[in-house]
PDB file of C-alpha atoms in Angstrom:
ATOM      1  CA  MET A 275      84.575  82.574 -84.093  1.00 32.00           C
ATOM      2  CA  ARG A 276      82.456  85.811 -83.933  1.00 39.00           C
ATOM      3  CA  GLU A 277      82.919  88.795 -85.986  1.00 48.00           C
ATOM      4  CA  GLN A 278      83.589  92.054 -85.307  1.00 55.00           C
ATOM      5  CA  GLY A 279      80.123  93.139 -86.153  1.00 56.00           C
ATOM      6  CA  ASP A 280      78.522  90.943 -83.899  1.00 73.00           C
ATOM      7  CA  ASP A 281      80.634  92.170 -81.432  1.00 84.00           C
ATOM      8  CA  ARG A 282      79.322  96.005 -82.465  1.00 87.00           C
ATOM      9  CA  VAL A 283      75.568  94.695 -82.037  1.00 92.00           C
ATOM     10  CA  ASP A 284      75.827  92.975 -79.052  1.00 89.00           C
ATOM     11  CA  ALA A 285      77.715  96.993 -77.792  1.00 86.00           C
ATOM     12  CA  ILE A 286      74.643  98.890 -79.739  1.00 94.00           C
ATOM     13  CA  ARG A 287      72.496  96.171 -77.403  1.00 92.00           C
ATOM     14  CA  GLU A 288      74.633  96.647 -74.284  1.00 90.00           C
ATOM     15  CA  ALA A 289      74.499 100.178 -74.495  1.00 94.00           C
ATOM     16  CA  GLU A 290      72.017 102.254 -72.044  1.00 95.00           C
ATOM     17  CA  THR A 291      73.259 105.731 -73.048  1.00 97.00           C
ATOM     18  CA  LEU A 292      74.445 107.646 -76.220  1.00 97.00           C
ATOM     19  CA  ALA A 293      77.752 108.085 -73.817  1.00 97.00           C
ATOM     20  CA  ASP A 294      78.207 104.469 -73.399  1.00 95.00           C
ATOM     21  CA  LEU A 295      77.854 104.481 -77.260  1.00 95.00           C
ATOM     22  CA  SER A 296      80.423 106.307 -77.739  1.00 95.00           C
ATOM     23  CA  GLU A 297      82.522 104.593 -75.453  1.00 94.00           C
ATOM     24  CA  LEU A 298      81.628 101.313 -77.303  1.00 91.00           C
ATOM     25  CA  LEU A 299      82.256 102.230 -80.668  1.00 92.00           C
ATOM     26  CA  ASP A 300      85.324 104.772 -79.545  1.00 92.00           C
ATOM     27  CA  THR A 301      83.863 107.956 -81.685  1.00 94.00           C
ATOM     28  CA  ASP A 302      84.459 111.538 -80.619  1.00 95.00           C
ATOM     29  CA  SER A 303      80.604 112.669 -80.201  1.00 96.00           C
ATOM     30  CA  ILE A 304      77.244 110.706 -79.218  1.00 96.00           C
ATOM     31  CA  HIS A 305      76.210 112.352 -82.708  1.00 95.00           C
ATOM     32  CA  GLU A 306      78.535 110.309 -84.683  1.00 96.00           C
ATOM     33  CA  ALA A 307      78.215 107.812 -82.412  1.00 96.00           C
ATOM     34  CA  TYR A 308      74.352 107.424 -83.065  1.00 96.00           C
ATOM     35  CA  PHE A 309      74.503 107.516 -86.834  1.00 94.00           C
ATOM     36  CA  ARG A 310      77.247 105.053 -86.757  1.00 95.00           C
ATOM     37  CA  ALA A 311      75.349 102.474 -84.770  1.00 97.00           C
ATOM     38  CA  LYS A 312      72.303 103.449 -87.048  1.00 95.00           C
ATOM     39  CA  ARG A 313      73.967 101.395 -89.999  1.00 95.00           C
ATOM     40  CA  ILE A 314      75.388  99.038 -88.164  1.00 96.00           C
ATOM     41  CA  TRP A 315      72.412  97.617 -86.581  1.00 97.00           C
ATOM     42  CA  GLU A 316      70.661  98.382 -89.672  1.00 95.00           C
ATOM     43  CA  SER A 317      73.071  96.177 -91.397  1.00 96.00           C
ATOM     44  CA  ALA A 318      73.066  93.413 -89.220  1.00 96.00           C
ATOM     45  CA  LEU A 319      68.801  93.405 -88.673  1.00 95.00           C
ATOM     46  CA  ALA A 320      68.614  93.406 -92.458  1.00 95.00           C
ATOM     47  CA  GLU A 321      70.828  90.213 -92.922  1.00 94.00           C
ATOM     48  CA  GLU A 322      68.916  88.822 -90.145  1.00 93.00           C
ATOM     49  CA  GLN A 323      65.701  89.288 -91.207  1.00 95.00           C
ATOM     50  CA  SER A 324      66.788  88.069 -94.779  1.00 92.00           C
ATOM     51  CA  GLY A 325      67.029  84.699 -93.560  1.00 87.00           C
ATOM     52  CA  ARG A 326      63.110  84.392 -91.472  1.00 89.00           C
ATOM     53  CA  PRO A 327      60.438  83.406 -93.226  1.00 87.00           C
ATOM     54  CA  ASP A 328      57.277  84.615 -94.061  1.00 84.00           C
ATOM     55  CA  PRO A 329      54.576  84.418 -91.531  1.00 87.00           C
ATOM     56  CA  ASP A 330      51.518  82.869 -91.845  1.00 81.00           C
ATOM     57  CA  ARG A 331      49.362  84.135 -89.796  1.00 89.00           C
ATOM     58  CA  LEU A 332      49.138  88.413 -88.717  1.00 96.00           C
ATOM     59  CA  PRO A 333      52.675  89.200 -88.181  1.00 97.00           C
ATOM     60  CA  GLY A 334      53.914  90.416 -84.767  1.00 98.00           C
ATOM     61  CA  THR A 335      56.048  90.192 -81.799  1.00 97.00           C
ATOM     62  CA  THR A 336      55.624  87.612 -79.385  1.00 97.00           C
ATOM     63  CA  VAL A 337      57.101  88.007 -75.450  1.00 97.00           C
ATOM     64  CA  VAL A 338      56.312  85.791 -73.209  1.00 96.00           C
ATOM     65  CA  VAL A 339      55.777  87.467 -69.122  1.00 94.00           C
ATOM     66  CA  ASP A 340      54.401  84.736 -66.072  1.00 91.00           C
ATOM     67  CA  GLY A 341      52.876  82.446 -68.904  1.00 92.00           C
ATOM     68  CA  HIS A 342      51.338  84.761 -70.467  1.00 95.00           C
ATOM     69  CA  SER A 343      51.940  85.037 -74.321  1.00 97.00           C
ATOM     70  CA  ILE A 344      52.034  88.570 -75.306  1.00 98.00           C
ATOM     71  CA  THR A 345      52.142  89.656 -79.084  1.00 98.00           C
ATOM     72  CA  VAL A 346      52.354  92.962 -80.686  1.00 99.00           C
ATOM     73  CA  HIS A 347      51.048  93.375 -83.815  1.00 98.00           C
ATOM     74  CA  GLY A 348      52.261  96.967 -85.813  1.00 98.00           C
ATOM     75  CA  VAL A 349      50.170  98.324 -88.308  1.00 98.00           C
ATOM     76  CA  THR A 350      49.616 101.210 -90.389  1.00 97.00           C
ATOM     77  CA  HIS A 351      46.440 103.070 -88.628  1.00 94.00           C
ATOM     78  CA  ALA A 352      45.489 104.239 -92.236  1.00 94.00           C
ATOM     79  CA  GLY A 353      41.981 104.039 -92.049  1.00 96.00           C
ATOM     80  CA  THR A 354      41.407 102.014 -95.088  1.00 97.00           C
ATOM     81  CA  ASP A 355      38.947  99.248 -95.381  1.00 98.00           C
ATOM     82  CA  ALA A 356      41.751  96.501 -96.153  1.00 98.00           C
ATOM     83  CA  GLU A 357      43.588  96.468 -92.716  1.00 98.00           C
ATOM     84  CA  GLN A 358      40.042  97.194 -91.198  1.00 98.00           C
ATOM     85  CA  ALA A 359      39.259  94.056 -93.046  1.00 98.00           C
ATOM     86  CA  SER A 360      42.229  92.135 -92.318  1.00 98.00           C
ATOM     87  CA  LEU A 361      42.030  92.975 -88.593  1.00 98.00           C
ATOM     88  CA  ARG A 362      38.481  92.614 -87.492  1.00 98.00           C
ATOM     89  CA  THR A 363      39.257  89.144 -88.950  1.00 97.00           C
ATOM     90  CA  HIS A 364      42.368  88.218 -86.767  1.00 98.00           C
ATOM     91  CA  VAL A 365      40.519  89.943 -84.018  1.00 98.00           C
ATOM     92  CA  GLN A 366      37.750  87.828 -83.798  1.00 97.00           C
ATOM     93  CA  ARG A 367      39.293  84.503 -84.545  1.00 97.00           C
ATOM     94  CA  PHE A 368      42.145  85.988 -81.245  1.00 98.00           C
ATOM     95  CA  LEU A 369      38.589  86.697 -78.837  1.00 98.00           C
ATOM     96  CA  ASP A 370      36.409  83.554 -80.261  1.00 97.00           C
ATOM     97  CA  ARG A 371      39.773  81.631 -78.454  1.00 96.00           C
ATOM     98  CA  GLY A 372      39.423  83.166 -75.136  1.00 96.00           C
ATOM     99  CA  ALA A 373      42.613  86.048 -76.054  1.00 97.00           C
ATOM    100  CA  SER A 374      42.800  89.353 -74.328  1.00 98.00           C
ATOM    101  CA  VAL A 375      43.014  92.174 -77.049  1.00 98.00           C
ATOM    102  CA  TYR A 376      44.522  95.942 -76.306  1.00 98.00           C
ATOM    103  CA  CYS A 377      44.856  98.523 -78.640  1.00 98.00           C
ATOM    104  CA  GLU A 378      46.761 101.646 -79.134  1.00 97.00           C
ATOM    105  CA  GLN A 379      44.456 104.535 -78.566  1.00 96.00           C
ATOM    106  CA  GLY A 380      42.702 105.987 -81.419  1.00 95.00           C
ATOM    107  CA  ILE A 381      42.920 102.505 -82.777  1.00 97.00           C
ATOM    108  CA  ARG A 382      39.695 100.820 -81.226  1.00 97.00           C
ATOM    109  CA  PRO A 383      37.387 103.663 -82.545  1.00 95.00           C
ATOM    110  CA  MET A 384      39.161 103.364 -86.129  1.00 96.00           C
ATOM    111  CA  TYR A 385      38.465  99.503 -86.670  1.00 97.00           C
ATOM    112  CA  PHE A 386      36.532  98.010 -83.685  1.00 97.00           C
ATOM    113  CA  GLY A 387      34.330 100.699 -82.612  1.00 93.00           C
ATOM    114  CA  ASN A 388      31.733  98.014 -82.300  1.00 93.00           C
ATOM    115  CA  VAL A 389      33.870  95.058 -81.532  1.00 96.00           C
ATOM    116  CA  ASP A 390      32.994  93.709 -77.736  1.00 94.00           C
ATOM    117  CA  GLY A 391      36.202  92.560 -75.672  1.00 95.00           C
ATOM    118  CA  VAL A 392      37.998  95.088 -77.675  1.00 98.00           C
ATOM    119  CA  CYS A 393      40.121  97.018 -74.719  1.00 97.00           C
ATOM    120  CA  GLU A 394      41.832 100.389 -75.956  1.00 97.00           C
ATOM    121  CA  MET A 395      44.555 101.516 -73.562  1.00 97.00           C
ATOM    122  CA  ASP A 396      45.334 105.518 -72.234  1.00 96.00           C
ATOM    123  CA  ASP A 397      48.594 105.690 -74.201  1.00 96.00           C
ATOM    124  CA  TYR A 398      48.012 109.211 -75.983  1.00 94.00           C
ATOM    125  CA  LEU A 399      46.044 110.918 -72.929  1.00 92.00           C
ATOM    126  CA  TRP A 400      48.659 109.481 -70.553  1.00 94.00           C
ATOM    127  CA  ALA A 401      51.708 111.012 -72.881  1.00 93.00           C
ATOM    128  CA  THR A 402      49.322 114.772 -72.968  1.00 89.00           C
ATOM    129  CA  ALA A 403      49.173 114.512 -69.103  1.00 89.00           C
ATOM    130  CA  GLN A 404      52.667 114.137 -68.638  1.00 88.00           C
ATOM    131  CA  ARG A 405      53.410 117.615 -70.677  1.00 78.00           C
ATOM    132  CA  GLU A 406      53.128 119.476 -67.362  1.00 72.00           C
ATOM    133  CA  ASP A 407      56.989 118.726 -66.896  1.00 68.00           C
ATOM    134  CA  ILE A 408      58.398 119.862 -69.937  1.00 69.00           C
ATOM    135  CA  ASP A 409      59.473 123.752 -70.275  1.00 52.00           C
ATOM    136  CA  ASP A 410      58.956 123.823 -73.915  1.00 51.00           C
ATOM    137  CA  ARG A 411      55.666 123.121 -74.937  1.00 50.00           C
ATOM    138  CA  SER A 412      55.523 124.345 -78.317  1.00 47.00           C
ATOM    139  CA  GLY A 413      53.244 122.252 -80.763  1.00 48.00           C
ATOM    140  CA  PHE A 414      52.003 119.955 -78.162  1.00 48.00           C
ATOM    141  CA  ALA A 415      47.971 119.726 -79.174  1.00 47.00           C
ATOM    142  CA  THR A 416      45.704 119.192 -76.678  1.00 47.00           C
ATOM    143  CA  VAL A 417      43.800 116.240 -77.026  1.00 46.00           C
ATOM    144  CA  PRO A 418      40.619 116.700 -78.138  1.00 43.00           C
ATOM    145  CA  GLU A 419      36.981 116.327 -76.983  1.00 44.00           C
ATOM    146  CA  GLY A 420      36.077 112.444 -77.916  1.00 43.00           C
ATOM    147  CA  PHE A 421      39.180 111.785 -79.066  1.00 43.00           C
ATOM    148  CA  GLY A 422      39.468 109.208 -81.570  1.00 43.00           C
ATOM    149  CA  THR A 423      41.863 109.841 -83.811  1.00 44.00           C
ATOM    150  CA  MET A 424      45.518 109.430 -84.092  1.00 46.00           C
ATOM    151  CA  SER A 425      46.566 112.945 -85.283  1.00 44.00           C
ATOM    152  CA  VAL A 426      48.562 115.494 -82.971  1.00 47.00           C
ATOM    153  CA  ASP A 427      49.335 118.908 -84.212  1.00 45.00           C
ATOM    154  CA  PHE A 428      53.452 118.635 -83.951  1.00 41.00           C
ATOM    155  CA  GLY A 429      54.967 119.621 -86.841  1.00 50.00           C
ATOM    156  CA  GLU A 430      52.099 119.722 -89.105  1.00 52.00           C
ATOM    157  CA  VAL A 431      52.904 122.183 -92.099  1.00 43.00           C
ATOM    158  CA  ALA A 432      56.374 119.982 -91.611  1.00 51.00           C
ATOM    159  CA  SER A 433      55.085 116.522 -92.098  1.00 56.00           C
ATOM    160  CA  GLU A 434      51.607 117.586 -94.636  1.00 54.00           C
ATOM    161  CA  ILE A 435      54.899 119.017 -96.779  1.00 51.00           C
ATOM    162  CA  ARG A 436      56.983 115.858 -96.533  1.00 51.00           C
ATOM    163  CA  ASP A 437      53.879 113.738 -97.189  1.00 57.00           C
ATOM    164  CA  ALA A 438      52.651 115.273-100.069  1.00 54.00           C
ATOM    165  CA  THR A 439      56.193 115.308-101.868  1.00 49.00           C
ATOM    166  CA  PHE A 440      56.919 111.553-101.164  1.00 46.00           C
ATOM    167  CA  ALA A 441      53.024 110.815-102.904  1.00 55.00           C
ATOM    168  CA  LEU A 442      54.231 113.199-105.816  1.00 51.00           C
ATOM    169  CA  ILE A 443      57.340 110.686-106.360  1.00 49.00           C
ATOM    170  CA  ASP A 444      55.558 107.880-105.233  1.00 56.00           C
ATOM    171  CA  ALA A 445      52.812 108.825-108.274  1.00 55.00           C
ATOM    172  CA  GLY A 446      55.558 108.963-111.118  1.00 53.00           C
ATOM    173  CA  SER A 447      57.317 105.466-109.993  1.00 54.00           C
ATOM    174  CA  ALA A 448      55.638 104.176-113.058  1.00 53.00           C
ATOM    175  CA  MET A 449      56.585 106.142-115.186  1.00 54.00           C
ATOM    176  CA  TYR A 450      60.383 106.706-114.153  1.00 51.00           C
ATOM    177  CA  GLY A 451      60.876 103.039-112.348  1.00 53.00           C
ATOM    178  CA  GLU A 452      61.108 101.794-109.078  1.00 58.00           C
ATOM    179  CA  GLN A 453      65.078 102.297-108.653  1.00 56.00           C
ATOM    180  CA  PHE A 454      64.560 105.872-110.031  1.00 46.00           C
ATOM    181  CA  GLU A 455      61.495 106.358-107.558  1.00 51.00           C
ATOM    182  CA  ARG A 456      63.579 105.260-104.577  1.00 54.00           C
ATOM    183  CA  ALA A 457      66.787 107.097-105.219  1.00 51.00           C
ATOM    184  CA  LEU A 458      64.567 110.307-105.432  1.00 48.00           C
ATOM    185  CA  GLY A 459      62.734 109.457-102.722  1.00 46.00           C
ATOM    186  CA  ASP A 460      65.802 109.441-100.398  1.00 56.00           C
ATOM    187  CA  ILE A 461      66.979 113.219-101.443  1.00 51.00           C
ATOM    188  CA  ALA A 462      64.126 113.903-100.990  1.00 46.00           C
ATOM    189  CA  ALA A 463      64.072 112.597 -97.888  1.00 47.00           C
ATOM    190  CA  ASP A 464      67.578 114.066 -97.108  1.00 54.00           C
ATOM    191  CA  PHE A 465      65.727 117.785 -97.291  1.00 47.00           C
ATOM    192  CA  LEU A 466      62.364 117.229 -95.894  1.00 46.00           C
ATOM    193  CA  THR A 467      63.749 114.784 -92.178  1.00 54.00           C
ATOM    194  CA  ASP A 468      66.182 116.065 -90.000  1.00 57.00           C
ATOM    195  CA  HIS A 469      67.366 114.789 -86.890  1.00 60.00           C
ATOM    196  CA  THR A 470      64.011 113.701 -84.673  1.00 74.00           C
ATOM    197  CA  ASP A 471      62.586 112.252 -88.099  1.00 70.00           C
ATOM    198  CA  ARG A 472      65.757 109.640 -87.811  1.00 68.00           C
ATOM    199  CA  ALA A 473      64.426 108.657 -84.334  1.00 78.00           C
ATOM    200  CA  ILE A 474      60.645 108.132 -84.809  1.00 80.00           C
ATOM    201  CA  GLY A 475      61.679 106.147 -88.183  1.00 79.00           C
ATOM    202  CA  ASN A 476      60.292 109.016 -91.339  1.00 78.00           C
ATOM    203  CA  SER A 477      61.085 108.467 -94.240  1.00 82.00           C
ATOM    204  CA  TYR A 478      60.698 107.813 -97.705  1.00 80.00           C
ATOM    205  CA  GLU A 479      60.880 103.915 -98.126  1.00 86.00           C
ATOM    206  CA  ALA A 480      58.689 103.929 -94.176  1.00 89.00           C
ATOM    207  CA  PHE A 481      56.066 106.194 -96.328  1.00 87.00           C
ATOM    208  CA  ARG A 482      56.183 103.765 -99.638  1.00 90.00           C
ATOM    209  CA  LEU A 483      55.830 100.511 -97.305  1.00 95.00           C
ATOM    210  CA  SER A 484      53.352 102.005 -95.097  1.00 94.00           C
ATOM    211  CA  ARG A 485      51.119 103.095 -97.696  1.00 92.00           C
ATOM    212  CA  ASP A 486      51.744  99.491 -99.859  1.00 94.00           C
ATOM    213  CA  ALA A 487      50.567  97.620 -96.475  1.00 97.00           C
ATOM    214  CA  SER A 488      47.472  99.946 -95.790  1.00 96.00           C
ATOM    215  CA  GLU A 489      46.148  98.549 -99.121  1.00 96.00           C
ATOM    216  CA  ASP A 490      47.273  95.042 -99.162  1.00 97.00           C
ATOM    217  CA  PRO A 491      47.854  93.841 -95.246  1.00 96.00           C
ATOM    218  CA  SER A 492      50.340  91.103 -96.777  1.00 95.00           C
ATOM    219  CA  ARG A 493      52.620  93.333 -96.650  1.00 96.00           C
ATOM    220  CA  LEU A 494      52.367  94.179 -93.395  1.00 97.00           C
ATOM    221  CA  HIS A 495      55.708  92.572 -92.225  1.00 97.00           C
ATOM    222  CA  ALA A 496      57.791  94.712 -94.493  1.00 97.00           C
ATOM    223  CA  LEU A 497      56.807  97.980 -92.509  1.00 97.00           C
ATOM    224  CA  GLN A 498      57.732  95.978 -89.584  1.00 98.00           C
ATOM    225  CA  GLN A 499      60.951  94.372 -90.375  1.00 97.00           C
ATOM    226  CA  TYR A 500      61.805  97.949 -91.356  1.00 96.00           C
ATOM    227  CA  TYR A 501      60.838  99.571 -88.125  1.00 97.00           C
ATOM    228  CA  GLU A 502      62.613  96.756 -86.611  1.00 97.00           C
ATOM    229  CA  ARG A 503      65.805  97.706 -88.342  1.00 96.00           C
ATOM    230  CA  THR A 504      65.375 101.252 -87.970  1.00 96.00           C
ATOM    231  CA  PHE A 505      65.444 101.858 -84.462  1.00 96.00           C
ATOM    232  CA  LEU A 506      68.422 101.358 -81.693  1.00 97.00           C
ATOM    233  CA  PRO A 507      67.142  99.795 -78.552  1.00 97.00           C
ATOM    234  CA  GLN A 508      64.705 102.255 -76.751  1.00 97.00           C
ATOM    235  CA  PRO A 509      67.148 103.781 -73.913  1.00 97.00           C
ATOM    236  CA  LEU A 510      69.306 105.085 -77.029  1.00 97.00           C
ATOM    237  CA  GLU A 511      66.504 106.151 -79.124  1.00 97.00           C
ATOM    238  CA  ARG A 512      64.863 107.963 -76.086  1.00 96.00           C
ATOM    239  CA  GLU A 513      67.499 110.047 -75.471  1.00 97.00           C
ATOM    240  CA  TRP A 514      68.456 110.833 -78.359  1.00 95.00           C
ATOM    241  CA  LEU A 515      64.969 112.215 -79.014  1.00 93.00           C
ATOM    242  CA  ARG A 516      64.754 113.971 -75.334  1.00 93.00           C
ATOM    243  CA  ARG A 517      67.810 115.980 -76.492  1.00 93.00           C
ATOM    244  CA  HIS A 518      66.251 117.428 -79.835  1.00 90.00           C
ATOM    245  CA  ASP A 519      62.351 117.417 -79.099  1.00 89.00           C
ATOM    246  CA  PRO A 520      61.335 116.273 -75.281  1.00 90.00           C
ATOM    247  CA  GLU A 521      57.550 116.283 -75.829  1.00 88.00           C
ATOM    248  CA  LEU A 522      57.764 114.123 -79.831  1.00 88.00           C
ATOM    249  CA  GLU A 523      59.820 111.449 -76.972  1.00 92.00           C
ATOM    250  CA  LEU A 524      56.954 111.803 -74.690  1.00 91.00           C
ATOM    251  CA  LEU A 525      54.227 110.883 -77.420  1.00 88.00           C
ATOM    252  CA  SER A 526      56.472 108.766 -79.338  1.00 92.00           C
ATOM    253  CA  HIS A 527      59.109 105.719 -78.039  1.00 95.00           C
ATOM    254  CA  ALA A 528      57.943 106.867 -73.971  1.00 96.00           C
ATOM    255  CA  ARG A 529      53.577 105.417 -75.199  1.00 96.00           C
ATOM    256  CA  ASN A 530      55.899 102.345 -76.050  1.00 98.00           C
ATOM    257  CA  GLU A 531      56.830 101.846 -72.284  1.00 97.00           C
ATOM    258  CA  ARG A 532      53.132 103.044 -71.274  1.00 97.00           C
ATOM    259  CA  MET A 533      51.180 100.182 -73.093  1.00 98.00           C
ATOM    260  CA  ALA A 534      53.797  97.236 -72.079  1.00 98.00           C
ATOM    261  CA  GLU A 535      52.882  98.645 -68.554  1.00 96.00           C
ATOM    262  CA  TYR A 536      49.210  98.768 -69.203  1.00 97.00           C
ATOM    263  CA  VAL A 537      49.210  95.425 -70.168  1.00 97.00           C
ATOM    264  CA  ALA A 538      51.220  93.877 -67.863  1.00 94.00           C
ATOM    265  CA  TYR A 539      49.733  95.502 -65.029  1.00 94.00           C
ATOM    266  CA  HIS A 540      46.153  94.624 -66.751  1.00 93.00           C
ATOM    267  CA  ASN A 541      46.247  91.090 -67.909  1.00 90.00           C
ATOM    268  CA  ASP A 542      46.051  88.835 -65.313  1.00 82.00           C
ATOM    269  CA  ARG A 543      44.212  85.900 -66.585  1.00 87.00           C
ATOM    270  CA  ALA A 544      44.604  85.222 -70.577  1.00 93.00           C
ATOM    271  CA  GLU A 545      47.329  83.460 -71.265  1.00 95.00           C
ATOM    272  CA  GLU A 546      47.085  84.702 -74.617  1.00 98.00           C
ATOM    273  CA  VAL A 547      47.237  88.433 -75.120  1.00 98.00           C
ATOM    274  CA  HIS A 548      47.459  90.269 -78.404  1.00 98.00           C
ATOM    275  CA  LEU A 549      48.844  94.348 -78.819  1.00 98.00           C
ATOM    276  CA  ILE A 550      47.270  96.185 -82.093  1.00 99.00           C
ATOM    277  CA  VAL A 551      49.620  99.188 -82.091  1.00 98.00           C
ATOM    278  CA  GLY A 552      51.106 101.763 -84.898  1.00 97.00           C
ATOM    279  CA  ALA A 553      54.074  99.373 -86.360  1.00 97.00           C
ATOM    280  CA  ALA A 554      56.553 102.193 -85.211  1.00 96.00           C
ATOM    281  CA  HIS A 555      55.574 100.874 -81.699  1.00 97.00           C
ATOM    282  CA  GLN A 556      55.580  97.635 -82.290  1.00 98.00           C
ATOM    283  CA  HIS A 557      59.182  96.795 -81.121  1.00 97.00           C
ATOM    284  CA  GLY A 558      59.526  99.413 -78.397  1.00 97.00           C
ATOM    285  CA  VAL A 559      56.647  97.963 -76.708  1.00 98.00           C
ATOM    286  CA  ALA A 560      58.655  94.723 -77.133  1.00 98.00           C
ATOM    287  CA  TYR A 561      61.627  95.879 -75.882  1.00 97.00           C
ATOM    288  CA  TYR A 562      59.737  96.911 -72.581  1.00 97.00           C
ATOM    289  CA  LEU A 563      57.460  93.620 -72.230  1.00 97.00           C
ATOM    290  CA  GLU A 564      61.225  92.250 -73.003  1.00 96.00           C
ATOM    291  CA  GLN A 565      62.129  93.620 -68.899  1.00 95.00           C
ATOM    292  CA  TYR A 566      59.153  92.436 -67.449  1.00 94.00           C
ATOM    293  CA  GLN A 567      60.815  89.093 -69.063  1.00 91.00           C
ATOM    294  CA  ARG A 568      63.705  89.462 -67.554  1.00 90.00           C
ATOM    295  CA  ASP A 569      63.650  90.387 -63.886  1.00 85.00           C
ATOM    296  CA  LYS A 570      61.281  94.289 -64.152  1.00 89.00           C
ATOM    297  CA  GLU A 571      58.597  93.900 -61.309  1.00 89.00           C
ATOM    298  CA  ILE A 572      55.090  94.732 -62.279  1.00 87.00           C
ATOM    299  CA  PRO A 573      53.842  97.404 -60.925  1.00 84.00           C
ATOM    300  CA  THR A 574      51.150  97.356 -58.444  1.00 85.00           C
ATOM    301  CA  ALA A 575      49.047 100.201 -58.481  1.00 86.00           C
ATOM    302  CA  PHE A 576      48.048 101.864 -62.255  1.00 88.00           C
ATOM    303  CA  GLU A 577      46.399 105.533 -62.378  1.00 90.00           C
ATOM    304  CA  LEU A 578      44.237 105.331 -65.422  1.00 91.00           C
ATOM    305  CA  TYR A 579      43.874 108.226 -67.569  1.00 90.00           C
TER     306      TYR A 579
END
């Protein structure tokens, strides 16, 4: 017999809009529906994740589209030597066996500048070009000449304050203990994050897991799982973020759809394909690849930026 929790998770998966979600969860507002769905989703996914075996390779999410096995690998893109060495080893193995490798814009010059065969997508340039359709452009950075980093100037000062606070809390963990550290981190996050941060996964837990994985790539799976249970299905997260910060929605979740479309269009030969993207993008890109797996048509034309 199905549990009520299973039914609610199915309802969240099926909802296309926040209004649908509110009706399905019987809430008085889409605000209440969004945060209730977050709690339900996180709890259900955490239980599911606990039963999975640890990966014995570079972790990722695999989607098969028209016979092509496409695996999306989320990474920290923190620029550490440890992550670079790990990724270069894995990517070289992919290339040696004839696989195609694509990466989120900015990751190639960071890790694979002298590695032939790694294709950089145009997701950031595409997002920047779309800003002309948005009235309020405050804080949206222009792509610098010779673009080759992952940085963007939206809420930069607030972000720096948040990260500095999280780093200070993390530095005291050896003195106060892990349990107190996490409790203090959660309290700080309540003060230093807002509704848009919830939609892009910013939290003390994300900060800690990303730091750990950047220093020890064997811990990358934990960071990927955090984003999997944190993000609702893409239509819901994107609508929520559009209502609060349309430019940030364009720069974050909208790029997931662009990257999926880029690979679906350009890859027509390799049976094995790998995408290297920021961990916060992994499950969103996989979501849109799954739309092609079902019945979405691959575009017949594609404008590069």
